[in-house]
Amino acid sequence: TLVTGCVEERSAGNEAASTAMSGEANRPQTSVEGSLFVTLESAATAAESGRKVLAELCAVRSGFDPEAGSPDALAALLRDVLTDGDLADEEIAAVSISATRLTERETEIAAVEVVFGMMAIIDVGEQLGNGGSAHNALQLTALLNALAPGALGLVVARERHGNISALVVRKAAS
């Protein structure tokens, strides 16, 4: 069993720093405060302990994009994570993107459209703001809330220095 958590405090300082780092001074960044934790364990361990399974982790892939601005490497990684999970693109019901900056958001959406065409995109950055260290957990939570039981969803993460990753989850049937 692995328990992982994250917390982010909303403050004027965080918002000012995020806006300055974004290079988008005319579009101030909004921060969100949050605290979440996720337990990763086998279904059998969860059942033995009386815990409800929220989702099954189907595939995970991480990589690095040396260009850090093109959708190509992220699109390739999205194809790879589908291959790793023995999944077809049409099986994915929704995608949760991570970018909170406009140019990064456009790159993520472009990569998703290359692989999946037009589809449901969950944008936590647009809905809530920049969750900082809690952002990716907020992405997963928003995706699980949007998926029907048994449906597959994809969480995409792209960091401005070139780190990229994706994971596919299947929402628990009950």
mmCIF file of C-alpha atoms in Angstrom:
data_model
loop_
_atom_site.group_PDB
_atom_site.id
_atom_site.type_symbol
_atom_site.label_atom_id
_atom_site.label_comp_id
_atom_site.label_asym_id
_atom_site.label_seq_id
_atom_site.Cartn_x
_atom_site.Cartn_y
_atom_site.Cartn_z
ATOM 1 C CA THR A 1 0.000 0.000 0.000
ATOM 2 C CA LEU A 2 1.271 3.443 -0.952
ATOM 3 C CA VAL A 3 -0.298 6.600 0.441
ATOM 4 C CA THR A 4 0.610 9.821 -1.304
ATOM 5 C CA GLY A 5 -0.657 13.281 -0.576
ATOM 6 C CA CYS A 6 -0.400 16.884 -1.556
ATOM 7 C CA VAL A 7 -1.300 20.238 -0.114
ATOM 8 C CA GLU A 8 -1.254 23.768 -1.487
ATOM 9 C CA GLU A 9 -1.976 27.001 0.325
ATOM 10 C CA ARG A 10 -3.624 29.849 -1.538
ATOM 11 C CA SER A 11 -1.805 33.113 -1.084
ATOM 12 C CA ALA A 12 -1.216 36.389 -2.892
ATOM 13 C CA GLY A 13 2.481 35.489 -3.061
ATOM 14 C CA ASN A 14 1.789 32.180 -4.821
ATOM 15 C CA GLU A 15 -0.521 33.898 -7.310
ATOM 16 C CA ALA A 16 2.022 36.655 -8.031
ATOM 17 C CA ALA A 17 4.838 34.135 -8.488
ATOM 18 C CA SER A 18 2.712 31.951 -10.761
ATOM 19 C CA THR A 19 1.723 34.954 -12.885
ATOM 20 C CA ALA A 20 5.349 36.087 -13.170
ATOM 21 C CA MET A 21 6.531 32.576 -14.130
ATOM 22 C CA SER A 22 3.768 32.236 -16.723
ATOM 23 C CA GLY A 23 4.999 35.181 -18.772
ATOM 24 C CA GLU A 24 1.346 36.176 -19.108
ATOM 25 C CA ALA A 25 1.211 39.347 -17.008
ATOM 26 C CA ASN A 26 -2.048 40.392 -18.646
ATOM 27 C CA ARG A 27 -3.658 37.121 -17.495
ATOM 28 C CA PRO A 28 -3.138 36.804 -13.716
ATOM 29 C CA GLN A 29 -2.995 33.255 -12.386
ATOM 30 C CA THR A 30 -5.558 32.182 -9.823
ATOM 31 C CA SER A 31 -4.477 29.773 -7.115
ATOM 32 C CA VAL A 32 -6.604 27.157 -5.440
ATOM 33 C CA GLU A 33 -6.057 25.817 -1.958
ATOM 34 C CA GLY A 34 -6.363 22.104 -1.475
ATOM 35 C CA SER A 35 -5.258 19.065 0.431
ATOM 36 C CA LEU A 36 -5.749 15.559 -0.912
ATOM 37 C CA PHE A 37 -4.343 12.095 -0.513
ATOM 38 C CA VAL A 38 -4.570 8.984 -2.636
ATOM 39 C CA THR A 39 -3.989 5.399 -1.550
ATOM 40 C CA LEU A 40 -2.550 3.086 -4.175
ATOM 41 C CA GLU A 41 -3.071 -0.580 -3.376
ATOM 42 C CA SER A 42 -4.299 -3.798 -4.876
ATOM 43 C CA ALA A 43 -8.047 -4.397 -5.018
ATOM 44 C CA ALA A 44 -7.552 -7.404 -2.725
ATOM 45 C CA THR A 45 -5.785 -5.296 -0.074
ATOM 46 C CA ALA A 46 -8.515 -2.652 -0.249
ATOM 47 C CA ALA A 47 -11.229 -5.300 0.138
ATOM 48 C CA GLU A 48 -9.431 -6.941 3.070
ATOM 49 C CA SER A 49 -9.254 -3.555 4.786
ATOM 50 C CA GLY A 50 -12.850 -2.605 3.988
ATOM 51 C CA ARG A 51 -11.901 0.298 1.724
ATOM 52 C CA LYS A 52 -13.891 1.220 -1.376
ATOM 53 C CA VAL A 53 -11.982 1.070 -4.663
ATOM 54 C CA LEU A 54 -12.535 4.276 -6.647
ATOM 55 C CA ALA A 55 -10.619 3.346 -9.776
ATOM 56 C CA GLU A 56 -8.259 0.860 -11.367
ATOM 57 C CA LEU A 57 -4.917 2.109 -12.651
ATOM 58 C CA CYS A 58 -4.644 0.699 -16.183
ATOM 59 C CA ALA A 59 -1.439 2.252 -17.561
ATOM 60 C CA VAL A 60 1.163 4.893 -16.698
ATOM 61 C CA ARG A 61 3.843 6.442 -18.879
ATOM 62 C CA SER A 62 6.347 9.259 -18.224
ATOM 63 C CA GLY A 63 8.855 10.895 -20.506
ATOM 64 C CA PHE A 64 10.719 14.051 -21.395
ATOM 65 C CA ASP A 65 10.144 16.465 -24.254
ATOM 66 C CA PRO A 66 13.394 18.315 -24.999
ATOM 67 C CA GLU A 67 11.485 20.883 -27.087
ATOM 68 C CA ALA A 68 8.958 21.491 -24.286
ATOM 69 C CA GLY A 69 6.621 23.380 -26.566
ATOM 70 C CA SER A 70 5.560 21.031 -29.304
ATOM 71 C CA PRO A 71 2.567 18.699 -28.955
ATOM 72 C CA ASP A 72 4.446 15.924 -30.813
ATOM 73 C CA ALA A 73 6.250 14.276 -27.885
ATOM 74 C CA LEU A 74 3.155 14.406 -25.692
ATOM 75 C CA ALA A 75 0.997 12.935 -28.487
ATOM 76 C CA ALA A 76 3.530 10.099 -28.871
ATOM 77 C CA LEU A 77 3.471 9.483 -25.111
ATOM 78 C CA LEU A 78 -0.350 9.373 -25.161
ATOM 79 C CA ARG A 79 -0.225 6.733 -27.904
ATOM 80 C CA ASP A 80 2.354 4.789 -25.878
ATOM 81 C CA VAL A 81 0.252 4.793 -22.688
ATOM 82 C CA LEU A 82 -2.707 3.449 -24.689
ATOM 83 C CA THR A 83 -0.475 0.713 -26.124
ATOM 84 C CA ASP A 84 0.839 -0.108 -22.632
ATOM 85 C CA GLY A 85 -2.741 -0.576 -21.423
ATOM 86 C CA ASP A 86 -3.769 -2.487 -24.573
ATOM 87 C CA LEU A 87 -6.396 0.204 -25.170
ATOM 88 C CA ALA A 88 -7.829 1.908 -28.244
ATOM 89 C CA ASP A 89 -8.256 5.670 -28.397
ATOM 90 C CA GLU A 90 -12.033 5.368 -28.744
ATOM 91 C CA GLU A 91 -12.196 3.646 -25.330
ATOM 92 C CA ILE A 92 -11.170 6.852 -23.532
ATOM 93 C CA ALA A 93 -14.261 8.773 -22.394
ATOM 94 C CA ALA A 94 -12.565 11.941 -21.105
ATOM 95 C CA VAL A 95 -9.161 13.564 -20.669
ATOM 96 C CA SER A 96 -8.079 15.761 -17.759
ATOM 97 C CA ILE A 97 -5.339 18.219 -18.753
ATOM 98 C CA SER A 98 -2.894 19.806 -16.340
ATOM 99 C CA ALA A 99 -1.732 23.085 -17.846
ATOM 100 C CA THR A 100 -2.572 26.309 -16.073
ATOM 101 C CA ARG A 101 -0.780 28.624 -18.520
ATOM 102 C CA LEU A 102 -2.414 29.475 -21.845
ATOM 103 C CA THR A 103 0.427 28.340 -24.148
ATOM 104 C CA GLU A 104 0.897 25.096 -22.228
ATOM 105 C CA ARG A 105 -2.872 24.493 -22.264
ATOM 106 C CA GLU A 106 -2.909 24.936 -26.050
ATOM 107 C CA THR A 107 -0.051 22.433 -26.421
ATOM 108 C CA GLU A 108 -1.811 19.821 -24.264
ATOM 109 C CA ILE A 109 -5.107 20.253 -26.103
ATOM 110 C CA ALA A 110 -3.313 19.986 -29.470
ATOM 111 C CA ALA A 111 -1.663 16.706 -28.399
ATOM 112 C CA VAL A 112 -5.001 15.314 -27.177
ATOM 113 C CA GLU A 113 -6.682 16.283 -30.466
ATOM 114 C CA VAL A 114 -3.913 14.624 -32.510
ATOM 115 C CA VAL A 115 -4.548 11.306 -30.751
ATOM 116 C CA PHE A 116 -8.263 11.434 -29.941
ATOM 117 C CA GLY A 117 -9.786 14.107 -32.150
ATOM 118 C CA MET A 118 -12.361 16.302 -30.453
ATOM 119 C CA MET A 119 -13.428 14.885 -27.099
ATOM 120 C CA ALA A 120 -14.442 15.822 -23.573
ATOM 121 C CA ILE A 121 -11.589 17.709 -21.913
ATOM 122 C CA ILE A 122 -11.581 18.461 -18.204
ATOM 123 C CA ASP A 123 -9.550 21.571 -17.452
ATOM 124 C CA VAL A 124 -9.051 21.955 -13.688
ATOM 125 C CA GLY A 125 -6.813 24.971 -14.240
ATOM 126 C CA GLU A 126 -9.628 26.777 -16.015
ATOM 127 C CA GLN A 127 -12.273 25.578 -13.534
ATOM 128 C CA LEU A 128 -10.424 26.171 -10.264
ATOM 129 C CA GLY A 129 -7.052 27.778 -10.910
ATOM 130 C CA ASN A 130 -3.504 26.614 -10.293
ATOM 131 C CA GLY A 131 -3.473 23.948 -7.601
ATOM 132 C CA GLY A 132 0.304 23.884 -7.332
ATOM 133 C CA SER A 133 1.407 20.649 -5.696
ATOM 134 C CA ALA A 134 -2.240 19.581 -5.323
ATOM 135 C CA HIS A 135 -3.038 20.174 -8.998
ATOM 136 C CA ASN A 136 -2.545 16.648 -10.365
ATOM 137 C CA ALA A 137 -4.601 15.116 -7.567
ATOM 138 C CA LEU A 138 -7.339 17.652 -8.348
ATOM 139 C CA GLN A 139 -7.126 16.533 -11.992
ATOM 140 C CA LEU A 140 -7.661 12.912 -11.030
ATOM 141 C CA THR A 141 -10.546 13.799 -8.701
ATOM 142 C CA ALA A 142 -12.269 15.885 -11.397
ATOM 143 C CA LEU A 143 -11.826 13.087 -13.936
ATOM 144 C CA LEU A 144 -13.285 10.443 -11.619
ATOM 145 C CA ASN A 145 -16.223 12.728 -10.854
ATOM 146 C CA ALA A 146 -16.916 13.129 -14.592
ATOM 147 C CA LEU A 147 -16.606 9.467 -15.610
ATOM 148 C CA ALA A 148 -19.462 6.994 -15.641
ATOM 149 C CA PRO A 149 -18.867 3.771 -13.682
ATOM 150 C CA GLY A 150 -16.627 1.440 -15.699
ATOM 151 C CA ALA A 151 -15.483 4.214 -18.070
ATOM 152 C CA LEU A 152 -11.849 4.915 -18.900
ATOM 153 C CA GLY A 153 -10.253 8.320 -18.462
ATOM 154 C CA LEU A 154 -6.831 9.815 -19.076
ATOM 155 C CA VAL A 155 -4.858 12.232 -16.889
ATOM 156 C CA VAL A 156 -2.253 14.240 -18.802
ATOM 157 C CA ALA A 157 0.575 16.150 -17.131
ATOM 158 C CA ARG A 158 3.040 18.396 -18.896
ATOM 159 C CA GLU A 159 5.534 20.568 -17.094
ATOM 160 C CA ARG A 160 7.053 23.650 -18.736
ATOM 161 C CA HIS A 161 10.612 22.275 -18.602
ATOM 162 C CA GLY A 162 9.673 19.193 -20.635
ATOM 163 C CA ASN A 163 8.532 16.503 -18.187
ATOM 164 C CA ILE A 164 5.456 14.738 -19.559
ATOM 165 C CA SER A 165 3.297 11.922 -18.244
ATOM 166 C CA ALA A 166 -0.072 10.253 -18.617
ATOM 167 C CA LEU A 167 -2.107 7.689 -16.765
ATOM 168 C CA VAL A 168 -5.235 5.803 -17.681
ATOM 169 C CA VAL A 169 -7.795 4.902 -15.024
ATOM 170 C CA ARG A 170 -11.027 2.924 -15.117
ATOM 171 C CA LYS A 171 -13.644 4.252 -12.714
ATOM 172 C CA ALA A 172 -14.901 1.536 -10.398
ATOM 173 C CA ALA A 173 -18.228 0.018 -11.364
ATOM 174 C CA SER A 174 -19.806 0.777 -8.006
#
